[in-house]
Amino acid sequence: MHVPVPKRTGPPGHIRNYTFGDVLVRYRTMLGHAVLSPMGFDSFGLPAENAAIKGGEHPRVYTEARIAELKSSIIRLGAVYDWRREVEATTPSTCASTR
């Protein structure tokens, strides 16, 4: 599973890395393999919190906006991630299950 940390607007390295993963998933699928490719967002940690404070927003609001931007970029690229299995570390259900 791919788990970017959404700490700033449009990190080009994320898009590059997820393009490589997407190519691998497509290749394996063309070979007839059953490939599970979910996407998740790790939104806890000091870098994301500091970026939010620097931007003058609450960390949760800031993080959710960055997740939406990154997800939109990945979808526009046409990546084949399974968005039905998306995981966000900020949701209460994820927090409860990981503690």
PDB file of C-alpha atoms in Angstrom:
ATOM      1  CA  MET A   1       0.000   0.000   0.000  1.00  0.00           C
ATOM      2  CA  HIS A   2       1.222   3.483  -0.798  1.00  0.00           C
ATOM      3  CA  VAL A   3       1.086   5.904   2.119  1.00  0.00           C
ATOM      4  CA  PRO A   4       2.175   9.475   1.381  1.00  0.00           C
ATOM      5  CA  VAL A   5       2.407  12.088   4.112  1.00  0.00           C
ATOM      6  CA  PRO A   6       0.357  15.094   2.918  1.00  0.00           C
ATOM      7  CA  LYS A   7       2.494  17.901   4.348  1.00  0.00           C
ATOM      8  CA  ARG A   8       2.594  20.391   1.489  1.00  0.00           C
ATOM      9  CA  THR A   9       0.916  21.282  -1.770  1.00  0.00           C
ATOM     10  CA  GLY A  10       1.640  19.065  -4.755  1.00  0.00           C
ATOM     11  CA  PRO A  11       4.921  17.306  -3.966  1.00  0.00           C
ATOM     12  CA  PRO A  12       6.202  16.210  -7.407  1.00  0.00           C
ATOM     13  CA  GLY A  13       8.151  13.323  -5.862  1.00  0.00           C
ATOM     14  CA  HIS A  14       4.914  11.706  -4.707  1.00  0.00           C
ATOM     15  CA  ILE A  15       3.447  11.769  -8.193  1.00  0.00           C
ATOM     16  CA  ARG A  16       6.632  10.322  -9.688  1.00  0.00           C
ATOM     17  CA  ASN A  17       6.786   7.524  -7.125  1.00  0.00           C
ATOM     18  CA  TYR A  18       3.124   6.597  -7.523  1.00  0.00           C
ATOM     19  CA  THR A  19       3.500   6.573 -11.293  1.00  0.00           C
ATOM     20  CA  PHE A  20       6.215   3.913 -10.916  1.00  0.00           C
ATOM     21  CA  GLY A  21       3.924   1.883  -8.671  1.00  0.00           C
ATOM     22  CA  ASP A  22       1.066   2.286 -11.137  1.00  0.00           C
ATOM     23  CA  VAL A  23       3.234   1.016 -14.005  1.00  0.00           C
ATOM     24  CA  LEU A  24       4.150  -2.059 -11.966  1.00  0.00           C
ATOM     25  CA  VAL A  25       0.495  -2.739 -11.100  1.00  0.00           C
ATOM     26  CA  ARG A  26      -0.526  -2.422 -14.755  1.00  0.00           C
ATOM     27  CA  TYR A  27       2.303  -4.723 -15.862  1.00  0.00           C
ATOM     28  CA  ARG A  28       1.427  -7.401 -13.308  1.00  0.00           C
ATOM     29  CA  THR A  29      -2.250  -7.123 -14.249  1.00  0.00           C
ATOM     30  CA  MET A  30      -1.396  -7.597 -17.938  1.00  0.00           C
ATOM     31  CA  LEU A  31       0.494 -10.756 -16.978  1.00  0.00           C
ATOM     32  CA  GLY A  32      -2.725 -12.091 -15.442  1.00  0.00           C
ATOM     33  CA  HIS A  33      -1.871 -11.583 -11.775  1.00  0.00           C
ATOM     34  CA  ALA A  34      -4.531 -10.495  -9.292  1.00  0.00           C
ATOM     35  CA  VAL A  35      -3.122  -7.227  -7.976  1.00  0.00           C
ATOM     36  CA  LEU A  36      -4.377  -5.344  -4.925  1.00  0.00           C
ATOM     37  CA  SER A  37      -3.328  -1.706  -5.038  1.00  0.00           C
ATOM     38  CA  PRO A  38      -4.969   0.392  -2.304  1.00  0.00           C
ATOM     39  CA  MET A  39      -3.983   3.949  -1.388  1.00  0.00           C
ATOM     40  CA  GLY A  40      -3.609   5.329   2.092  1.00  0.00           C
ATOM     41  CA  PHE A  41      -2.591   8.616   3.662  1.00  0.00           C
ATOM     42  CA  ASP A  42      -0.419   8.842   6.759  1.00  0.00           C
ATOM     43  CA  SER A  43      -1.342  12.221   8.110  1.00  0.00           C
ATOM     44  CA  PHE A  44       0.175  12.160  11.563  1.00  0.00           C
ATOM     45  CA  GLY A  45       3.563  13.437  12.493  1.00  0.00           C
ATOM     46  CA  LEU A  46       5.527  16.563  13.059  1.00  0.00           C
ATOM     47  CA  PRO A  47       6.129  17.523   9.381  1.00  0.00           C
ATOM     48  CA  ALA A  48       2.410  17.618   8.592  1.00  0.00           C
ATOM     49  CA  GLU A  49       1.598  19.423  11.842  1.00  0.00           C
ATOM     50  CA  ASN A  50       4.333  22.030  11.329  1.00  0.00           C
ATOM     51  CA  ALA A  51       3.198  22.660   7.763  1.00  0.00           C
ATOM     52  CA  ALA A  52      -0.349  23.245   9.005  1.00  0.00           C
ATOM     53  CA  ILE A  53       0.778  25.639  11.720  1.00  0.00           C
ATOM     54  CA  LYS A  54       2.966  27.492   9.225  1.00  0.00           C
ATOM     55  CA  GLY A  55      -0.033  27.726   6.886  1.00  0.00           C
ATOM     56  CA  GLY A  56      -2.185  29.112   9.705  1.00  0.00           C
ATOM     57  CA  GLU A  57      -4.719  26.292   9.655  1.00  0.00           C
ATOM     58  CA  HIS A  58      -5.820  23.578  12.033  1.00  0.00           C
ATOM     59  CA  PRO A  59      -3.776  20.420  11.286  1.00  0.00           C
ATOM     60  CA  ARG A  60      -6.854  18.306  10.507  1.00  0.00           C
ATOM     61  CA  VAL A  61      -8.307  20.869   8.066  1.00  0.00           C
ATOM     62  CA  TYR A  62      -4.935  21.415   6.429  1.00  0.00           C
ATOM     63  CA  THR A  63      -4.254  17.688   6.127  1.00  0.00           C
ATOM     64  CA  GLU A  64      -7.670  16.904   4.651  1.00  0.00           C
ATOM     65  CA  ALA A  65      -7.155  19.616   2.015  1.00  0.00           C
ATOM     66  CA  ARG A  66      -3.715  18.228   1.079  1.00  0.00           C
ATOM     67  CA  ILE A  67      -5.159  14.695   0.861  1.00  0.00           C
ATOM     68  CA  ALA A  68      -7.883  15.941  -1.501  1.00  0.00           C
ATOM     69  CA  GLU A  69      -5.268  17.693  -3.672  1.00  0.00           C
ATOM     70  CA  LEU A  70      -2.982  14.680  -3.857  1.00  0.00           C
ATOM     71  CA  LYS A  71      -5.857  12.285  -4.524  1.00  0.00           C
ATOM     72  CA  SER A  72      -7.137  14.550  -7.301  1.00  0.00           C
ATOM     73  CA  SER A  73      -3.694  14.653  -8.913  1.00  0.00           C
ATOM     74  CA  ILE A  74      -3.334  10.884  -8.807  1.00  0.00           C
ATOM     75  CA  ILE A  75      -6.814  10.360 -10.265  1.00  0.00           C
ATOM     76  CA  ARG A  76      -6.098  12.842 -13.080  1.00  0.00           C
ATOM     77  CA  LEU A  77      -3.004  10.816 -13.950  1.00  0.00           C
ATOM     78  CA  GLY A  78      -5.292   7.834 -14.469  1.00  0.00           C
ATOM     79  CA  ALA A  79      -3.650   5.670 -11.817  1.00  0.00           C
ATOM     80  CA  VAL A  80      -5.297   2.326 -11.109  1.00  0.00           C
ATOM     81  CA  TYR A  81      -5.404   2.475  -7.310  1.00  0.00           C
ATOM     82  CA  ASP A  82      -8.345   0.809  -5.606  1.00  0.00           C
ATOM     83  CA  TRP A  83      -9.999   3.871  -4.066  1.00  0.00           C
ATOM     84  CA  ARG A  84     -12.669   1.680  -2.439  1.00  0.00           C
ATOM     85  CA  ARG A  85      -9.951   0.489  -0.046  1.00  0.00           C
ATOM     86  CA  GLU A  86      -8.534   3.924   0.737  1.00  0.00           C
ATOM     87  CA  VAL A  87      -7.193   4.423   4.262  1.00  0.00           C
ATOM     88  CA  GLU A  88      -6.680   7.736   6.035  1.00  0.00           C
ATOM     89  CA  ALA A  89      -4.853   7.810   9.349  1.00  0.00           C
ATOM     90  CA  THR A  90      -6.939  10.774  10.500  1.00  0.00           C
ATOM     91  CA  THR A  91     -10.293   9.006  10.598  1.00  0.00           C
ATOM     92  CA  PRO A  92     -11.566   8.015  14.055  1.00  0.00           C
ATOM     93  CA  SER A  93     -12.060   4.383  12.988  1.00  0.00           C
ATOM     94  CA  THR A  94      -8.439   4.097  11.845  1.00  0.00           C
ATOM     95  CA  CYS A  95      -7.160   5.751  15.003  1.00  0.00           C
ATOM     96  CA  ALA A  96      -9.147   3.359  17.187  1.00  0.00           C
ATOM     97  CA  SER A  97      -7.988   0.254  15.304  1.00  0.00           C
ATOM     98  CA  THR A  98      -4.293   1.179  15.391  1.00  0.00           C
ATOM     99  CA  ARG A  99      -3.999   1.874  19.099  1.00  0.00           C
TER     100      ARG A  99
END
